[in-house]
Amino acid sequence: MALNLRGRSFLKLLDFTPEEIRYLLDLSKEFKKMKLSGTPHRYLEGKNIVLLFEKTSTRTRCSFEVAGMDLGCGVTYLDPGSSQMGKKESIEDTARVLGRMYDGIEYRGFSQQIVEEIAEKSGVPVWNGLTDDFHPTQMLADVLTIEENFPTGLNHQKFVFMGDARNNVANSLMVVSAKLGLHFVGCCPKDLKPKAELIETCKELAAQSGGSINFTENPNEAAKDADVIYTDIWVSMGEPDDIWEKRIKELEPYRVTKELMAKANKEAIFMHCLPSFHDTQTAVGADIAKKFGVTEMEVEDAVFESDQSRVFQEAENRMHTIKAVIYATLA
Ligand code: CP
Ligand code: NVA
């Protein structure tokens, strides 16, 4: 029987079965083909969606806008600070208002509880565009990118996450690995591991999918035989600026270097959700270089720019996969 996700919210991958994730990936591939061949797919004409951002964004915002417009939807963007939400109007009231005007709501913000509450009160599908805990739409793009880069497709690859392994992206990567049978290795200092409860849940899921979940503090051990090495920035949105010094000290040994990539499989790829501090061409990157003398943070520029890097393919796939989520839940 064909899967039906109509009316569902997309809040975290723990809510979806491996078959449902597979369905969204297959749909993403269809949409990618249509986009690349110029085949119109305005299947959602007459629908309207709203994008609520309480944190900044390039990829997620643009992916939702382009995906929504390609599907024929009306799209409204509310930037951080330009809606009443949280300041003059409760989340509950905002959700009830938006649910009466729009067919779907994207939300990027702080606690996971907020996006869950918007879904509960609005009565329309809500899509999580990143919270402090999870970034589920990113994962669909990441898994699609892995599929596209290995002739075997998704096939129990060894997937290594280096760095702040308790952030939103790392949490979600661990969940998707557990659901789809990847061998996930979180490589990080002890105090940057995900919550014990989430690790336990993922270990149980991995036991069913033929994957595994492991942690190590040793980058060389993690990189050995890796198929994918992934990293993210060391300080996430919403964290205080004064944490940079501590993080740099803790995470410098976990920078993805050429030397580390050489320990991985010959065909290994490098991935990053972006944005990335791989040089000093950003205000933050320049400031960190001035304060701490660090010119490349989570990844060396040579790796970011290397033939093994798939970061821009991954970024493009955000749009195709987000289109699949909008379509599957609204059509
Ligand atoms: N990867 C990602 O979510 O990027 P943005 O913050 O630019 O949306
Ligand atoms: N962990 C990062 C991801 C950005 C896409 C953050 O939350 O800032």
Coordinates of C-alpha atoms and ligand atoms in Angstrom, one line a residue:
M1 CA 0.0 0.0 0.0
A2 CA 1.3 3.5 -0.9
L3 CA 2.3 5.5 2.1
N4 CA 0.2 8.5 3.0
L5 CA 1.8 11.4 5.0
R6 CA -1.0 13.9 4.2
G7 CA -1.8 16.1 7.2
R8 CA 1.3 15.0 9.2
S9 CA 3.8 17.4 10.7
F10 CA 7.5 16.9 10.2
L11 CA 8.9 17.7 13.7
K12 CA 11.6 15.1 14.3
L13 CA 12.7 11.9 12.5
L14 CA 11.9 9.8 15.6
D15 CA 8.2 10.2 14.6
F16 CA 8.8 8.6 11.2
T17 CA 9.3 4.9 10.3
P18 CA 12.2 3.9 8.0
E19 CA 9.7 3.2 5.3
E20 CA 8.3 6.7 5.6
I21 CA 11.8 8.2 5.4
R22 CA 12.5 6.0 2.4
Y23 CA 9.3 7.3 0.7
L24 CA 10.3 10.9 1.3
L25 CA 13.8 10.2 -0.2
D26 CA 12.2 8.5 -3.3
L27 CA 9.9 11.5 -3.7
S28 CA 12.8 13.9 -3.4
K29 CA 14.6 12.0 -6.3
E30 CA 11.5 12.4 -8.4
F31 CA 11.3 16.1 -7.7
K32 CA 15.0 16.5 -8.4
K33 CA 14.6 14.9 -11.8
M34 CA 11.6 17.2 -12.6
K35 CA 13.5 20.3 -11.5
L36 CA 16.6 19.4 -13.5
S37 CA 14.7 18.6 -16.6
G38 CA 12.5 21.7 -16.4
T39 CA 9.3 19.7 -16.0
P40 CA 6.7 21.9 -14.2
H41 CA 5.3 20.5 -11.0
R42 CA 2.9 23.1 -9.6
Y43 CA 0.8 20.4 -7.8
L44 CA -0.1 22.7 -4.9
E45 CA -1.6 25.7 -6.6
G46 CA -4.1 27.5 -4.3
K47 CA -2.2 26.5 -1.1
N48 CA -0.3 28.9 1.0
I49 CA 2.6 28.3 3.4
V50 CA 4.3 30.6 6.0
L51 CA 7.9 30.4 7.0
L52 CA 8.5 31.6 10.6
F53 CA 12.2 32.2 11.4
E54 CA 13.4 33.1 14.9
K55 CA 17.0 32.4 13.9
T56 CA 18.8 33.3 10.7
S57 CA 19.0 31.1 7.7
T58 CA 20.2 30.9 4.1
R59 CA 19.6 27.3 2.9
T60 CA 16.5 26.4 4.9
R61 CA 14.7 29.6 4.1
C62 CA 15.6 29.6 0.4
S63 CA 14.8 25.9 0.1
F64 CA 11.3 26.4 1.5
E65 CA 10.7 29.4 -0.6
V66 CA 11.9 27.9 -3.9
A67 CA 10.2 24.5 -3.1
G68 CA 7.0 26.2 -2.2
M69 CA 7.0 28.4 -5.3
D70 CA 7.9 25.5 -7.6
L71 CA 4.9 23.6 -6.2
G72 CA 2.7 26.6 -7.0
C73 CA 2.1 27.7 -3.4
G74 CA 1.9 31.2 -2.1
V75 CA 4.8 31.7 0.4
T76 CA 5.1 34.2 3.2
Y77 CA 8.4 34.7 5.1
L78 CA 8.4 36.2 8.6
D79 CA 12.0 37.1 9.7
P80 CA 13.3 37.1 13.2
G81 CA 11.8 40.1 14.9
S82 CA 9.1 40.9 12.5
S83 CA 6.1 39.0 13.9
Q84 CA 4.3 39.5 17.2
M85 CA 5.1 35.9 18.3
G86 CA 6.6 35.6 21.8
K87 CA 6.7 39.4 22.3
K88 CA 3.1 40.5 22.2
E89 CA 1.4 37.3 21.3
S90 CA 1.8 33.8 22.8
I91 CA 3.0 30.9 20.7
E92 CA -0.4 29.3 21.2
D93 CA -2.3 32.3 19.9
T94 CA 0.1 32.8 16.9
A95 CA -0.3 29.1 16.0
R96 CA -4.1 29.4 16.1
V97 CA -4.0 32.5 13.9
L98 CA -1.6 31.1 11.3
G99 CA -3.4 27.8 11.1
R100 CA -6.5 29.6 9.9
M101 CA -4.7 31.4 7.1
Y102 CA -2.1 28.9 5.9
D103 CA -2.1 25.3 4.8
G104 CA 1.4 24.6 6.3
I105 CA 3.8 26.3 8.7
E106 CA 7.6 26.1 8.8
Y107 CA 9.3 27.0 12.1
R108 CA 12.9 27.6 12.9
G109 CA 13.7 28.6 16.5
F110 CA 14.8 27.6 19.9
S111 CA 13.3 24.8 22.0
Q112 CA 11.8 21.7 20.3
Q113 CA 8.8 22.2 22.6
I114 CA 7.8 25.4 20.7
V115 CA 7.6 23.6 17.3
E116 CA 5.7 20.8 18.9
E117 CA 3.3 23.3 20.4
I118 CA 2.7 25.1 17.1
A119 CA 1.9 21.8 15.5
E120 CA -0.6 20.9 18.3
K121 CA -2.4 24.3 18.2
S122 CA -2.4 25.3 14.6
G123 CA -4.2 22.3 13.2
V124 CA -2.1 22.3 10.0
P125 CA 1.2 20.4 9.1
V126 CA 4.2 22.1 10.7
W127 CA 7.8 21.5 9.5
N128 CA 10.7 21.9 11.8
G129 CA 13.3 24.1 10.1
L130 CA 15.8 23.6 13.0
T131 CA 15.4 23.8 16.8
D132 CA 18.1 23.5 19.5
D133 CA 17.5 19.8 19.6
F134 CA 16.9 18.6 16.0
H135 CA 17.2 19.6 12.3
P136 CA 15.2 16.9 10.5
T137 CA 14.9 18.4 7.0
Q138 CA 18.7 18.6 6.9
M139 CA 18.9 14.8 7.4
L140 CA 16.9 14.0 4.3
A141 CA 19.3 16.0 2.2
D142 CA 22.2 14.4 3.8
V143 CA 21.0 10.9 3.3
L144 CA 20.1 11.7 -0.3
T145 CA 23.6 13.0 -0.8
I146 CA 25.1 9.8 0.6
E147 CA 22.9 7.7 -1.7
E148 CA 23.9 9.7 -4.7
N149 CA 27.6 9.2 -4.0
F150 CA 27.8 5.5 -3.4
P151 CA 27.1 3.0 -6.2
T152 CA 25.5 0.7 -3.6
G153 CA 23.1 3.5 -2.4
L154 CA 22.6 3.5 1.4
N155 CA 24.3 0.4 2.5
H156 CA 25.4 0.4 6.1
Q157 CA 28.1 2.9 5.5
K158 CA 30.4 4.0 8.4
F159 CA 29.3 7.5 9.2
V160 CA 31.5 9.7 11.4
F161 CA 30.4 12.9 13.1
M162 CA 33.3 14.9 14.4
G163 CA 32.9 17.8 16.9
D164 CA 29.9 19.0 18.9
A165 CA 28.1 15.7 18.9
R166 CA 25.2 17.0 21.1
N167 CA 24.0 19.7 18.8
N168 CA 20.8 19.7 16.7
V169 CA 22.5 18.4 13.5
A170 CA 24.5 15.6 15.3
N171 CA 21.4 14.5 17.2
S172 CA 19.4 14.2 14.0
L173 CA 22.2 12.4 12.2
M174 CA 22.4 9.8 15.0
V175 CA 18.6 9.3 14.7
V176 CA 18.6 9.0 10.9
S177 CA 21.6 6.6 11.0
A178 CA 19.8 4.4 13.6
K179 CA 16.6 4.4 11.4
L180 CA 18.3 3.6 8.1
G181 CA 21.1 1.2 9.3
L182 CA 24.2 3.4 9.1
H183 CA 27.1 2.7 11.4
F184 CA 27.2 6.0 13.3
V185 CA 30.3 7.1 15.2
G186 CA 30.2 10.2 17.3
C187 CA 33.7 11.5 17.8
C188 CA 33.8 14.1 20.5
P189 CA 35.0 15.0 24.0
K190 CA 33.0 13.3 26.8
D191 CA 31.0 16.4 27.7
L192 CA 29.8 17.0 24.2
K193 CA 28.0 13.6 23.8
P194 CA 24.2 13.6 23.1
K195 CA 21.8 12.9 26.0
A196 CA 22.1 9.4 27.3
E197 CA 18.4 8.8 26.8
L198 CA 18.6 9.7 23.1
I199 CA 21.7 7.5 22.6
E200 CA 19.8 4.5 24.2
T201 CA 16.8 5.1 21.9
C202 CA 19.0 5.2 18.9
K203 CA 20.9 2.0 19.9
E204 CA 17.5 0.2 20.1
L205 CA 16.5 1.5 16.6
A206 CA 19.9 0.6 15.2
A207 CA 19.6 -3.0 16.5
Q208 CA 16.5 -3.3 14.2
S209 CA 18.0 -1.6 11.1
G210 CA 21.3 -3.4 11.1
G211 CA 23.2 -0.2 12.0
S212 CA 25.1 0.7 15.1
I213 CA 25.7 3.7 17.4
N214 CA 29.2 4.3 19.0
F215 CA 31.2 7.1 20.5
T216 CA 34.9 7.6 20.8
E217 CA 37.2 10.5 21.8
N218 CA 39.9 9.4 19.4
P219 CA 39.6 11.0 15.9
N220 CA 42.1 8.6 14.3
E221 CA 40.1 5.6 15.5
A222 CA 36.9 7.2 14.3
A223 CA 38.2 8.1 10.8
K224 CA 39.6 4.6 10.2
D225 CA 37.6 2.9 7.4
A226 CA 35.0 5.8 7.5
D227 CA 32.8 6.2 4.4
V228 CA 31.5 9.7 5.4
I229 CA 33.1 12.2 7.6
Y230 CA 30.7 15.0 8.7
T231 CA 31.2 18.0 10.9
D232 CA 29.3 21.2 11.9
I233 CA 30.2 24.5 13.5
W234 CA 31.5 24.4 17.1
V235 CA 29.1 27.0 18.5
S236 CA 25.5 26.8 17.4
M237 CA 22.9 29.6 17.0
G238 CA 21.5 30.6 20.3
E239 CA 24.6 29.7 22.3
P240 CA 26.5 32.5 24.1
D241 CA 29.5 34.1 22.4
D242 CA 31.6 33.6 25.5
I243 CA 31.6 29.9 24.9
W244 CA 33.9 30.1 21.9
E245 CA 37.1 30.0 23.8
K246 CA 36.1 26.8 25.7
R247 CA 34.9 25.1 22.5
I248 CA 38.0 26.0 20.5
K249 CA 40.1 24.4 23.2
E250 CA 37.9 21.3 23.4
L251 CA 37.3 20.8 19.7
E252 CA 40.6 21.7 18.0
P253 CA 41.6 18.0 18.1
Y254 CA 38.4 17.2 16.2
R255 CA 39.0 19.5 13.2
V256 CA 38.6 17.6 10.0
T257 CA 42.0 17.7 8.3
K258 CA 43.6 16.3 5.2
E259 CA 45.5 13.9 7.4
L260 CA 42.3 12.7 9.0
M261 CA 40.6 12.2 5.6
A262 CA 43.6 10.1 4.5
K263 CA 42.7 7.6 7.3
A264 CA 39.2 7.1 5.9
N265 CA 38.2 4.8 3.0
K266 CA 39.6 5.8 -0.4
E267 CA 36.1 6.7 -1.6
A268 CA 35.1 8.6 1.5
I269 CA 33.3 11.8 1.2
F270 CA 33.3 15.0 3.4
M271 CA 30.0 16.5 4.4
H272 CA 28.9 19.6 6.3
C273 CA 25.4 21.1 6.7
L274 CA 26.8 24.6 6.3
P275 CA 27.5 27.4 7.0
S276 CA 31.1 26.6 7.8
F277 CA 34.1 28.4 9.2
H278 CA 36.7 26.9 6.9
D279 CA 38.6 30.2 6.4
T280 CA 38.5 33.8 7.6
Q281 CA 36.2 35.2 4.9
T282 CA 33.3 35.8 7.4
A283 CA 32.8 38.3 10.2
V284 CA 32.8 35.6 12.8
G285 CA 35.7 33.7 11.2
A286 CA 37.8 36.9 11.1
D287 CA 36.9 37.8 14.7
I288 CA 37.9 34.3 16.0
A289 CA 41.2 34.5 14.0
K290 CA 41.9 37.9 15.7
K291 CA 41.0 36.8 19.2
F292 CA 42.4 33.2 19.3
G293 CA 44.7 32.9 16.2
V294 CA 42.5 30.1 14.7
T295 CA 42.0 30.6 10.9
E296 CA 40.2 27.4 10.1
M297 CA 37.8 25.9 12.6
E298 CA 35.8 22.7 12.3
V299 CA 37.3 21.8 8.9
E300 CA 40.5 22.7 7.0
D301 CA 39.9 24.8 3.9
A302 CA 41.9 22.2 2.0
V303 CA 39.3 19.5 2.9
F304 CA 36.3 21.8 2.3
E305 CA 37.6 22.6 -1.2
S306 CA 38.8 19.1 -2.0
D307 CA 37.4 16.6 -4.5
Q308 CA 36.0 14.6 -1.5
S309 CA 33.8 17.5 -0.4
R310 CA 30.1 17.2 -1.2
V311 CA 28.9 20.2 0.7
F312 CA 27.3 22.1 -2.2
Q313 CA 25.5 19.0 -3.6
E314 CA 24.2 18.5 0.0
A315 CA 23.1 22.2 0.1
E316 CA 21.2 21.8 -3.2
N317 CA 19.5 18.6 -2.0
R318 CA 18.0 20.7 0.8
M319 CA 15.6 22.1 -1.7
H320 CA 14.6 18.9 -3.4
T321 CA 14.0 17.1 -0.1
I322 CA 12.1 20.0 1.5
K323 CA 9.9 20.0 -1.6
A324 CA 9.1 16.3 -1.0
V325 CA 8.1 17.1 2.6
I326 CA 5.9 20.0 1.7
Y327 CA 4.2 17.9 -1.1
A328 CA 3.8 14.7 0.9
T329 CA 2.2 16.5 3.8
L330 CA -0.1 18.9 1.9
A331 CA -1.1 17.1 -1.3
Ligands
CP1 N1 22.2 24.0 6.9 C1 21.3 25.0 7.2 O1 20.3 24.8 7.8 O2 21.6 26.2 6.7 P1 20.9 27.6 7.0 O3 21.2 27.9 8.5 O4 21.5 28.6 6.1 O5 19.4 27.4 6.8
NVA2 N1 24.3 23.5 14.6 C1 24.1 24.6 13.7 C2 23.4 24.2 12.5 C3 23.2 25.3 11.5 C4 22.5 24.8 10.2 C5 23.3 25.7 14.4 O1 22.3 25.3 15.1 O2 23.7 26.9 14.4

